[in-house]
Coordinates of C-alpha atoms and ligand atoms in Angstrom, one line a residue:
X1390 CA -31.4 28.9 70.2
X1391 CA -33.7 29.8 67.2
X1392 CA -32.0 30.7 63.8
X1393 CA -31.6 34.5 62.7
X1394 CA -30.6 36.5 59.7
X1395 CA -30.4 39.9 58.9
X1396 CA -33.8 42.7 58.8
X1397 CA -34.3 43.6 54.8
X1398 CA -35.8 46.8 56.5
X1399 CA -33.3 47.7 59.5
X1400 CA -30.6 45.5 59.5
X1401 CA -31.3 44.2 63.1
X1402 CA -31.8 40.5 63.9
X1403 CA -34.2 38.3 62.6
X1404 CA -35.4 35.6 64.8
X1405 CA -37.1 32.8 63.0
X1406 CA -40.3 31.5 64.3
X1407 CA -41.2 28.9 62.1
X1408 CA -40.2 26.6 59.3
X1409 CA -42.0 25.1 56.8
X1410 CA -38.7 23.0 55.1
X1411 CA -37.9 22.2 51.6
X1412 CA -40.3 24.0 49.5
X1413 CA -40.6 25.0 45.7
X1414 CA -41.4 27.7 43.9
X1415 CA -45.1 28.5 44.3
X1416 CA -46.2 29.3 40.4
X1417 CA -43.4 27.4 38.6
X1418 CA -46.5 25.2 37.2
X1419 CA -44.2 22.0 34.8
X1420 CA -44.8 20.2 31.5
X1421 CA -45.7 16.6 32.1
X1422 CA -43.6 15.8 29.7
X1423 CA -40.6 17.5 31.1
X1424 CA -37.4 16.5 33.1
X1425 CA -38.2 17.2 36.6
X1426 CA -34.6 16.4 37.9
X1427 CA -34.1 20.2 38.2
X1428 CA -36.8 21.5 40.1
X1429 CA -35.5 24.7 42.3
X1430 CA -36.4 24.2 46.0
X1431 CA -35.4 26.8 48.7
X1432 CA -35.8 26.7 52.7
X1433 CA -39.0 28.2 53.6
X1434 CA -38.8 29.8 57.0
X1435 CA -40.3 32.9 59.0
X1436 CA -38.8 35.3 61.6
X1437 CA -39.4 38.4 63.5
X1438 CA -37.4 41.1 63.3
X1439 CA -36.2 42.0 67.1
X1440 CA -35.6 46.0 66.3
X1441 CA -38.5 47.1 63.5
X1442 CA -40.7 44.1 64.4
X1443 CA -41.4 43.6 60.6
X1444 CA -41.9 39.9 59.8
X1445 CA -40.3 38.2 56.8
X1446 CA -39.1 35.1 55.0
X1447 CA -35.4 34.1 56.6
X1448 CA -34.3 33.1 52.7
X1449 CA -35.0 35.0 49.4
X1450 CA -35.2 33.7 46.1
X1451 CA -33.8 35.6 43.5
X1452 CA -36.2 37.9 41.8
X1453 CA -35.8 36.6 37.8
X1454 CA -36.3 32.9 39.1
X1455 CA -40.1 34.2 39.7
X1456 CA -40.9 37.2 37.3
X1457 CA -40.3 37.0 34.2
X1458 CA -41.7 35.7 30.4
X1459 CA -43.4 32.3 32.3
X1460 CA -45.1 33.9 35.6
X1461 CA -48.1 32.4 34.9
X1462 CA -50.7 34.4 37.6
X1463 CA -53.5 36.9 35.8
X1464 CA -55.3 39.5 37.9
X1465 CA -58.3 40.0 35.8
X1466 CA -59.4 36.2 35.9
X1467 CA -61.6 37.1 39.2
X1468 CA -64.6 39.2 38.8
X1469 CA -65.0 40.0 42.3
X1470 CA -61.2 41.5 42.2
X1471 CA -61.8 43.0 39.0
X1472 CA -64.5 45.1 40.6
X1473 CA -62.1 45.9 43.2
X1474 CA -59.6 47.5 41.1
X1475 CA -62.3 49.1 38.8
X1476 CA -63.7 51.0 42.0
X1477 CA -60.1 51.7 43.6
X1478 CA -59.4 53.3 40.0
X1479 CA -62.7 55.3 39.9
X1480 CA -61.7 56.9 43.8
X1481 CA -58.2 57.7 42.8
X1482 CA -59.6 59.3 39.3
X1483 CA -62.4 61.2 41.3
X1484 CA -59.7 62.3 44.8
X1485 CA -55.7 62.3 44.1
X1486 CA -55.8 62.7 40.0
X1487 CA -57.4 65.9 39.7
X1488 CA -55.0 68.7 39.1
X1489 CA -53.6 69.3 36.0
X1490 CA -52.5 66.5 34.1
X1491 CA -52.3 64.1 36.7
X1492 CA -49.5 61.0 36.0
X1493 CA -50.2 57.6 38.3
X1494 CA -47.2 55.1 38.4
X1495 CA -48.6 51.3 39.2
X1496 CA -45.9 49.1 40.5
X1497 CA -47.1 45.3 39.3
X1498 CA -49.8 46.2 37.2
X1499 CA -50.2 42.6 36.1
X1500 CA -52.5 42.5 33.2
X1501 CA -53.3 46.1 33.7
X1502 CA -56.7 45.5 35.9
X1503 CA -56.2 48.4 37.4
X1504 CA -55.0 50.9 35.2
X1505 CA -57.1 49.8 32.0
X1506 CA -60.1 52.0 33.5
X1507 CA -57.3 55.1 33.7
X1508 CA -56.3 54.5 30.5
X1509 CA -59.9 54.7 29.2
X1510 CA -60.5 57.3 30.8
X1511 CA -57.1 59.4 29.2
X1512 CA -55.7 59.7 32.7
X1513 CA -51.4 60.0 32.5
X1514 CA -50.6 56.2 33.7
X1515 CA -47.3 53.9 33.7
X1516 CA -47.4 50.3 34.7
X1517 CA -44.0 48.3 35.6
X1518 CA -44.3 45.1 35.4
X1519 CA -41.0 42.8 34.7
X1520 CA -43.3 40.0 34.0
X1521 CA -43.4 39.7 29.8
X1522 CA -46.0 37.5 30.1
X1523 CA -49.0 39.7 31.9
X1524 CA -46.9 43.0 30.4
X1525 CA -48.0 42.1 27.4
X1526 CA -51.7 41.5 28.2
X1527 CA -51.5 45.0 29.9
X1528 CA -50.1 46.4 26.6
X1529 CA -52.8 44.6 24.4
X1530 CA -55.4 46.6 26.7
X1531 CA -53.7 49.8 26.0
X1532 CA -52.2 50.5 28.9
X1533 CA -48.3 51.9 28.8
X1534 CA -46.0 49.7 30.7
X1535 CA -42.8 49.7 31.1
X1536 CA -41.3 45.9 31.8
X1537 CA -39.1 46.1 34.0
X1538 CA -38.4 45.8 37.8
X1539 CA -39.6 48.8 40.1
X1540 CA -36.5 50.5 41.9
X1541 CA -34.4 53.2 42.5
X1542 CA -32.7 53.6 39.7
X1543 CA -36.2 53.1 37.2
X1544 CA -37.8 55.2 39.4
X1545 CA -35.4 57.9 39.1
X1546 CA -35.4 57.1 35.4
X1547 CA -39.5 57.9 35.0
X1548 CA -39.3 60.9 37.1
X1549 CA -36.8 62.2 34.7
X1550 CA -39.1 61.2 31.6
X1551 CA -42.1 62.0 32.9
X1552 CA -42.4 64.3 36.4
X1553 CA -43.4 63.8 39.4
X1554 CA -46.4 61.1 40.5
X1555 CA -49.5 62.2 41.8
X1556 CA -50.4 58.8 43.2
X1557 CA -47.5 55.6 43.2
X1558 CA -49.7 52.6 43.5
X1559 CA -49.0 48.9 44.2
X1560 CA -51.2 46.0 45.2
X1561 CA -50.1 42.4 46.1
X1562 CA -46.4 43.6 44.7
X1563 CA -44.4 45.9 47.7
X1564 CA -44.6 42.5 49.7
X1565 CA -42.7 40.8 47.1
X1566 CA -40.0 42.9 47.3
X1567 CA -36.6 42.4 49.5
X1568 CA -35.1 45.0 48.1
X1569 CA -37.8 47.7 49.4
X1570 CA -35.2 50.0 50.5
X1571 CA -34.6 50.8 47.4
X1572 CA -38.2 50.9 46.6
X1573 CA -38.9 53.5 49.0
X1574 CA -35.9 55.6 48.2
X1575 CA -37.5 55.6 44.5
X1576 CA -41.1 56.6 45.8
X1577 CA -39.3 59.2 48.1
X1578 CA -37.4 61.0 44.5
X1579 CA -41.0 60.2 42.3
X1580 CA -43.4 61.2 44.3
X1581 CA -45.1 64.6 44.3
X1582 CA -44.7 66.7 47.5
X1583 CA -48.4 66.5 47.9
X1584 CA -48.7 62.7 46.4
X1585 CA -49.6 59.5 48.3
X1586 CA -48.2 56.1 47.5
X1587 CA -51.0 53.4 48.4
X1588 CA -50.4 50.1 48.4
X1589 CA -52.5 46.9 49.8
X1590 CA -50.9 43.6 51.0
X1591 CA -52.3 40.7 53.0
X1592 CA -52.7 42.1 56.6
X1593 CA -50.4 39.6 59.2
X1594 CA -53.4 40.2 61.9
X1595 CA -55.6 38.4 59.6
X1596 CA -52.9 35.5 58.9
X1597 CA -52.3 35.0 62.8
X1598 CA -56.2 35.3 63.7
X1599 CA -57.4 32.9 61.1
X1600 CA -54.0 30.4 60.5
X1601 CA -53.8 31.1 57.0
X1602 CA -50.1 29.8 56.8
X1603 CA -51.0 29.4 53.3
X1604 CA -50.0 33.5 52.5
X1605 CA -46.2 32.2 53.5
X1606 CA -44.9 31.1 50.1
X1607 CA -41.7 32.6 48.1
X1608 CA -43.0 35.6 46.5
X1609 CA -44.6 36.8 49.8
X1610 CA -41.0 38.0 51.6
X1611 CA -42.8 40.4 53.6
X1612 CA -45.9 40.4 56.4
X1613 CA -46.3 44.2 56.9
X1614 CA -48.3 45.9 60.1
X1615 CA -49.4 49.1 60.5
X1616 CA -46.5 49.5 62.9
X1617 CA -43.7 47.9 60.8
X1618 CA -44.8 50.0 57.9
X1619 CA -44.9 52.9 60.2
X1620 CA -41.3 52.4 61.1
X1621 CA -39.7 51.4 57.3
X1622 CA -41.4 54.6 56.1
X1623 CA -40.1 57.1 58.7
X1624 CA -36.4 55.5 57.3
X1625 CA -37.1 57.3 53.8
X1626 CA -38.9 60.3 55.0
X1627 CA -42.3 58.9 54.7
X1628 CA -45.3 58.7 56.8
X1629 CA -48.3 56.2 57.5
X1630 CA -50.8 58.4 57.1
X1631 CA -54.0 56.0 56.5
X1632 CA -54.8 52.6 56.9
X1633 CA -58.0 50.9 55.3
X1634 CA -58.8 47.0 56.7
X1635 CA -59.8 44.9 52.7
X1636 CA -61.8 41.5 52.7
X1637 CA -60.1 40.7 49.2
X1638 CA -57.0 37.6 49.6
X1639 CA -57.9 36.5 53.1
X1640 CA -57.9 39.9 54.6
X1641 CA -55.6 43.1 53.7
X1642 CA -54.5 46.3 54.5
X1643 CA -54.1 49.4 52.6
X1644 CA -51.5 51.7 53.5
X1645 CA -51.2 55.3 52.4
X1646 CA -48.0 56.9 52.9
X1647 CA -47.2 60.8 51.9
X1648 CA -44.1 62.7 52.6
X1649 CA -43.2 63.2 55.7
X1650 CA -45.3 66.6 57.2
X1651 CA -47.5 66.3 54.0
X1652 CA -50.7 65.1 55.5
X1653 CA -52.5 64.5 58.4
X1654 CA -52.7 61.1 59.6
X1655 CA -56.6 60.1 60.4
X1656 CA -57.4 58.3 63.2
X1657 CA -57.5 54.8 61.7
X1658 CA -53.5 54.6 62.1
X1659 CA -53.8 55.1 65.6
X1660 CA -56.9 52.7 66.1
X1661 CA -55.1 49.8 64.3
X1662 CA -51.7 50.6 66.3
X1663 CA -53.6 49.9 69.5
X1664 CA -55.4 47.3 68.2
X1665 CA -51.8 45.4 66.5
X1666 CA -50.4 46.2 70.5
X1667 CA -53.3 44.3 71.9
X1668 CA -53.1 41.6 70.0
X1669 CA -49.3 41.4 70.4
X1670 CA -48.6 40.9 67.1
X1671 CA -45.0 42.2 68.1
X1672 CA -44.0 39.7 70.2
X1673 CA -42.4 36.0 69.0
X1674 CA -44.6 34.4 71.4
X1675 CA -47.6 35.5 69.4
X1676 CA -46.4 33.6 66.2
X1677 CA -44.8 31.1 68.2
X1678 CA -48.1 30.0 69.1
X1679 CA -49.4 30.6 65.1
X1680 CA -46.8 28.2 64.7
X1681 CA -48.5 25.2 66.8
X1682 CA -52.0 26.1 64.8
X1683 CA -50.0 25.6 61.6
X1684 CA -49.0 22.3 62.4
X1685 CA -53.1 21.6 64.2
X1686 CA -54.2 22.2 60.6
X1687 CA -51.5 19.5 59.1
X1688 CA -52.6 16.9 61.1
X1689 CA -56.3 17.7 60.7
X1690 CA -56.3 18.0 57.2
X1691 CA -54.1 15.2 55.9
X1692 CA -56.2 12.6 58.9
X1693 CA -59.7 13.9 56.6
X1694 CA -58.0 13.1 53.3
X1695 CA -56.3 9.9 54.1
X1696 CA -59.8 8.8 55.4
X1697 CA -61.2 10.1 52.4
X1698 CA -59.2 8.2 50.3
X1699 CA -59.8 4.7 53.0
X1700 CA -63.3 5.5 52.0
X1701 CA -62.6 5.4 48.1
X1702 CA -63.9 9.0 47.7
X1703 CA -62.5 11.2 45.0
X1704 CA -61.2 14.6 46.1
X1705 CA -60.1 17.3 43.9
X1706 CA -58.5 20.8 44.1
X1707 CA -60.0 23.8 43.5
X1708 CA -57.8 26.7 42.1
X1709 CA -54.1 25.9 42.1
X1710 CA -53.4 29.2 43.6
X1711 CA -49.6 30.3 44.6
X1712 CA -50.7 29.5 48.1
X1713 CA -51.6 25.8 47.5
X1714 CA -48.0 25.0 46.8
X1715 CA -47.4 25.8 50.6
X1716 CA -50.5 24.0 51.8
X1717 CA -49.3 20.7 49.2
X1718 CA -46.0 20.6 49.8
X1719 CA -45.8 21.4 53.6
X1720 CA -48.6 18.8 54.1
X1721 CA -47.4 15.9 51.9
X1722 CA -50.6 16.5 49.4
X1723 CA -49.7 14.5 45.8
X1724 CA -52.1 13.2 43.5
X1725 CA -52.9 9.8 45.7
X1726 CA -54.9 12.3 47.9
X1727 CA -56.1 15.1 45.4
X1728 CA -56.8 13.8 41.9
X1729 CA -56.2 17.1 39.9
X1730 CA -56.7 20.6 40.9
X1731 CA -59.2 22.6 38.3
X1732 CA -58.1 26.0 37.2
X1733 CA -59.4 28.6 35.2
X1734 CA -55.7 30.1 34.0
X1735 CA -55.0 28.9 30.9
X1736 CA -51.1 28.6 31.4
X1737 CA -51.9 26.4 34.7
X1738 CA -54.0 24.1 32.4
X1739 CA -52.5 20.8 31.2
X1740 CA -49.4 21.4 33.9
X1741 CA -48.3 19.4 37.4
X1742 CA -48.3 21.9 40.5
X1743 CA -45.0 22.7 42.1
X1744 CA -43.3 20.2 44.3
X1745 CA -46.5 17.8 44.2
X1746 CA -46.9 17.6 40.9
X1747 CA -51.0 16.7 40.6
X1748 CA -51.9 17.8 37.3
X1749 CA -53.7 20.8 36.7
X1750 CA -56.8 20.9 34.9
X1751 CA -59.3 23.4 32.9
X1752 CA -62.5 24.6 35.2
X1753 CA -65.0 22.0 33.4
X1754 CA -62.9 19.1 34.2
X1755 CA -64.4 19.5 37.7
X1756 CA -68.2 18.6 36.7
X1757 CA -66.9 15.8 34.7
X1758 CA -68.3 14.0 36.4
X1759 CA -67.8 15.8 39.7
X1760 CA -66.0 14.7 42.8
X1761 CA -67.2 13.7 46.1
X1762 CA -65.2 16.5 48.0
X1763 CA -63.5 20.2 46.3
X1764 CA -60.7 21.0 48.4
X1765 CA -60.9 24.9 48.3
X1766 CA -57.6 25.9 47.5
X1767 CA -58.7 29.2 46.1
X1768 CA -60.9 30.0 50.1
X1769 CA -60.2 34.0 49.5
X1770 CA -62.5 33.7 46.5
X1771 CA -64.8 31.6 48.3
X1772 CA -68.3 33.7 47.6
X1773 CA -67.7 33.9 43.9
X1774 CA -66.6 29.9 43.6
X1775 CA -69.6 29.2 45.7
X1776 CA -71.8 31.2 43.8
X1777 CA -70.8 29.9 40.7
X1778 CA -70.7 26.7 41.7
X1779 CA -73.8 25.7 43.6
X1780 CA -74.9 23.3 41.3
X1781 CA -72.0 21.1 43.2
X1782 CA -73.5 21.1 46.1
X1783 CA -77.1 20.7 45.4
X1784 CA -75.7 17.6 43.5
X1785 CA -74.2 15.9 47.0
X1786 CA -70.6 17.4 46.6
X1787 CA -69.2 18.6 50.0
X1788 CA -66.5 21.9 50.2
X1789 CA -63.3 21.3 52.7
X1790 CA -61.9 24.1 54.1
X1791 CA -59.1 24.4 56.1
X1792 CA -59.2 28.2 56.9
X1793 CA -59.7 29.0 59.9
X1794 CA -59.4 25.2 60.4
X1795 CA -60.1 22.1 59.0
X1796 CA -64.2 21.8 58.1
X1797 CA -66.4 20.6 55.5
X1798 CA -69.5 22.6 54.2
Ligands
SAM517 N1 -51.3 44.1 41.2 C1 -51.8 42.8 40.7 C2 -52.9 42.3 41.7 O1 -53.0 42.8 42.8 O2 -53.6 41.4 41.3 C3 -50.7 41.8 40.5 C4 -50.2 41.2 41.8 S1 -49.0 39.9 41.4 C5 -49.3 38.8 42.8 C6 -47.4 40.6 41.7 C7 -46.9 41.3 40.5 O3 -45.7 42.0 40.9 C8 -46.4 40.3 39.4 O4 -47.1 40.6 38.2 C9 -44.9 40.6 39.3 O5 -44.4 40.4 38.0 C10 -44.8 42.0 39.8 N2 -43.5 42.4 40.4 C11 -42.6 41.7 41.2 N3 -41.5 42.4 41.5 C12 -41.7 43.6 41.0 C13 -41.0 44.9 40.9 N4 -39.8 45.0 41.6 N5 -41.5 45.9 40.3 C14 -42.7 45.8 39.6 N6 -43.4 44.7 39.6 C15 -43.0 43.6 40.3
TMP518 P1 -55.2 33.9 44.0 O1 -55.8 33.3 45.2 O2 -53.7 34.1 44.1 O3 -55.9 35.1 43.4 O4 -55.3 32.8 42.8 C1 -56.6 32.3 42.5 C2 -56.4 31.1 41.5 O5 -57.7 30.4 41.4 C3 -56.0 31.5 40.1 O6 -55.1 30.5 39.6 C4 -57.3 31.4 39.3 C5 -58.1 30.4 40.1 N1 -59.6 30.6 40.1 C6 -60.4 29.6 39.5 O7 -59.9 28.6 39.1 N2 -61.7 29.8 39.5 C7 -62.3 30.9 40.0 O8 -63.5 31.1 40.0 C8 -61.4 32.0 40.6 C9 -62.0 33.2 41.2 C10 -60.1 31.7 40.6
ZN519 ZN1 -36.0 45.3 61.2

């Protein structure tokens, strides 16, 4: 009988699918220098839940442990993301902020990537962000931000301050949240009758078709569907009322919910209900079967890099994303396979990776000289690595990929 625990959503029964064991936290980057003795380490499993069919992690780890004055990942150091934002910003500015004195709320505005073009442009904006350390870069931008955690009770606080909220946004953050019933309580009281709240996660259709197990780390609690997100939002009077499919991270979607009634919902819901149905993402068989992929990957990869190492090759990381820790520390990757990882964060730099420890180093460590083989670790930002990096390549260095499986380019 497979382990259960309780729906963060609906309360019904979780039924875990898969588990990836002992695992760390995913950007708890450490001093070399440091005492190691007490690194945190949590179970790191996934389940389905029976009733809402929304998928999440079977253990959380408490929210302060992750956010706060050290969390170490920027938003702005990708171009190709940058422009994404930039864009998203100039839609909501030109569609949903035009009446009078518009106010947007973003909920994890990071280093304010997407509100700094708002700002500019005089728009009414908060950002909450409980992260000091990319609250601050936000604030240096000029951006207003409030650090703290998005809830109820801060929601109802800024709708007392400030009104009502044309547009509630949130990208790569409502997934990170295990307490999103009171998220969407605090949406429900904030947001204008005739306001959306958008927000864009990694899509689990894209997870399943292309085994990226990597997404399943500690900050990503929640896989959402059109049809899970259908069913949480109907719980606080909200409906799914668009759905947009988003290359950026490996594949996403973005949801747009309004009040219930508000809005009509176009035809894309309905075309990505039937197309979640016939894909069965619903059913524990489905991931079941993700499950054995998973583990086809393990074996794959760590048989190329123990030959690669046989072979005396020297193989390095590239990008020590929040998702490598999953990919490291699931497959038993240390620094006997992977010499360092190169990183272009500067509180990554000079750091040992979670769990694995293999040090971290600054981007032009990686043509000094360069390697043999780059283990993409950073594969949802593979056109703008590649592009900046073809001088690798034409110099004899071969790519490994291990999305959708295990390659080399
Ligand atoms: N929106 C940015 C993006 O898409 O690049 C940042 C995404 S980052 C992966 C997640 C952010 O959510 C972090 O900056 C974290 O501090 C923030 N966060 C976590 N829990 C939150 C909460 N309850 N309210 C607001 N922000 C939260
Ligand atoms: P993400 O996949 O969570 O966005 O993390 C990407 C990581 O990869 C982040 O630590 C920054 C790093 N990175 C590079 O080192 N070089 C690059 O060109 C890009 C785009 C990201
Ligand atoms: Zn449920």
């Amino acid at each position: 009988m497979s382990k259960t625990s309780e729906c963060r959503v609906c309360a019904g029964v979780v039924r875990e699918f898969f588990d990836f064991g002992r695992q760390p936290l995913s950007d708890v980057f450490l001093a070399p220098e440091a005492d190691h003795s007490d690194e945190f380490f949590f179970r790191l499993a996934t389940g389905l839940c029976e009733s809402c069919s929304m998928v999440q992690l079977m253990e959380e780890v408490p929210r302060d442990r992750m956010f706060n004055a050290e969390y170490p990942y920027q938003s702005s150091g990708s171009a190709y993301m940058r422009t994404h934002f930039e864009q998203l910003a100039k839609r909501f500015h030109g569609a949903e902020l035009t009446g009078e004195n518009p106010f947007i709320v973003e909920v994890g505005c990071n280093d304010g990537v997407m509100l700094k073009a708002l700002a500019e442009a005089g728009v009414r904006h908060l950002g909450v962000e409980p992260s000091a350390s990319v609250a601050d870069l936000a604030a240096a931008k000029g951006i207003r931000v409030r650090k703290s955690f998005f809830e109820e009770a801060t929601a109802r606080d800024i709708l007392a301050a400030e009104g009502h909220a044309d547009v509630i946004y949130a990208a790569n953050t409502l997934c990170h949240i295990p307490y999103i019933g009171s998220i969407l309580s605090g949406v429900s009281a904030l947001l204008a009758p005739t306001g959306v709240f958008v927000f864009e996660d990694p899509y689990l259709l894209d997870i399943v078709q292309r085994t990226s197990f990597d997404q399943i780390y500690d900050e990503h609690f929640f896989f959402f569907t059109a049809r899970s997100v259908q069913a949480m939002a109907a719980r606080h009077g909200l409906e799914l009322v668009d759905v947009e499919r988003l290359a950026v991270h490996g594949g996403e979607v973005r949801y747009t919910l309004a009040h219930a009634g508000a809005r009509q919902p176009t035809p894309a819901v309905a075309d990505l209900l039937a197309e979640e149905a016939a894909a069965k993402l619903g059913e524990l068989a489905t991931l079941e079967a993700f499950g054995a992929d998973v583990l086809k990957i393990r074996e794959d990869l760590t048989t190329l890099l123990r030959k690669l190492k046989a072979e005396g090759k020297r193989v390095v990381g590239y990008g020590a994303t929040a998702k490598s820790a999953t990919v490291t520390n699931f497959c038993g990757i240390g620094p006997d396979l992977v010499e360092f990882i190169c990183d272009t964060t500067p509180p990554k730099q000079g750091k040992l990776t979670p769990g694995m420890h293999i040090p971290v180093r600054e981007a032009a460590a990686f043509s000094d000289p360069y390697p043999d083989y780059a283990l993409l670790f950073a594969w949802n930002h593979a056109d703008e690595i590649m592009a900046n990096e073809q001088a690798f390549s034409a110099a004899g260095g071969t790519w490994i990929r291990y999305v959708p499986n295990v390659h080399t380019v």
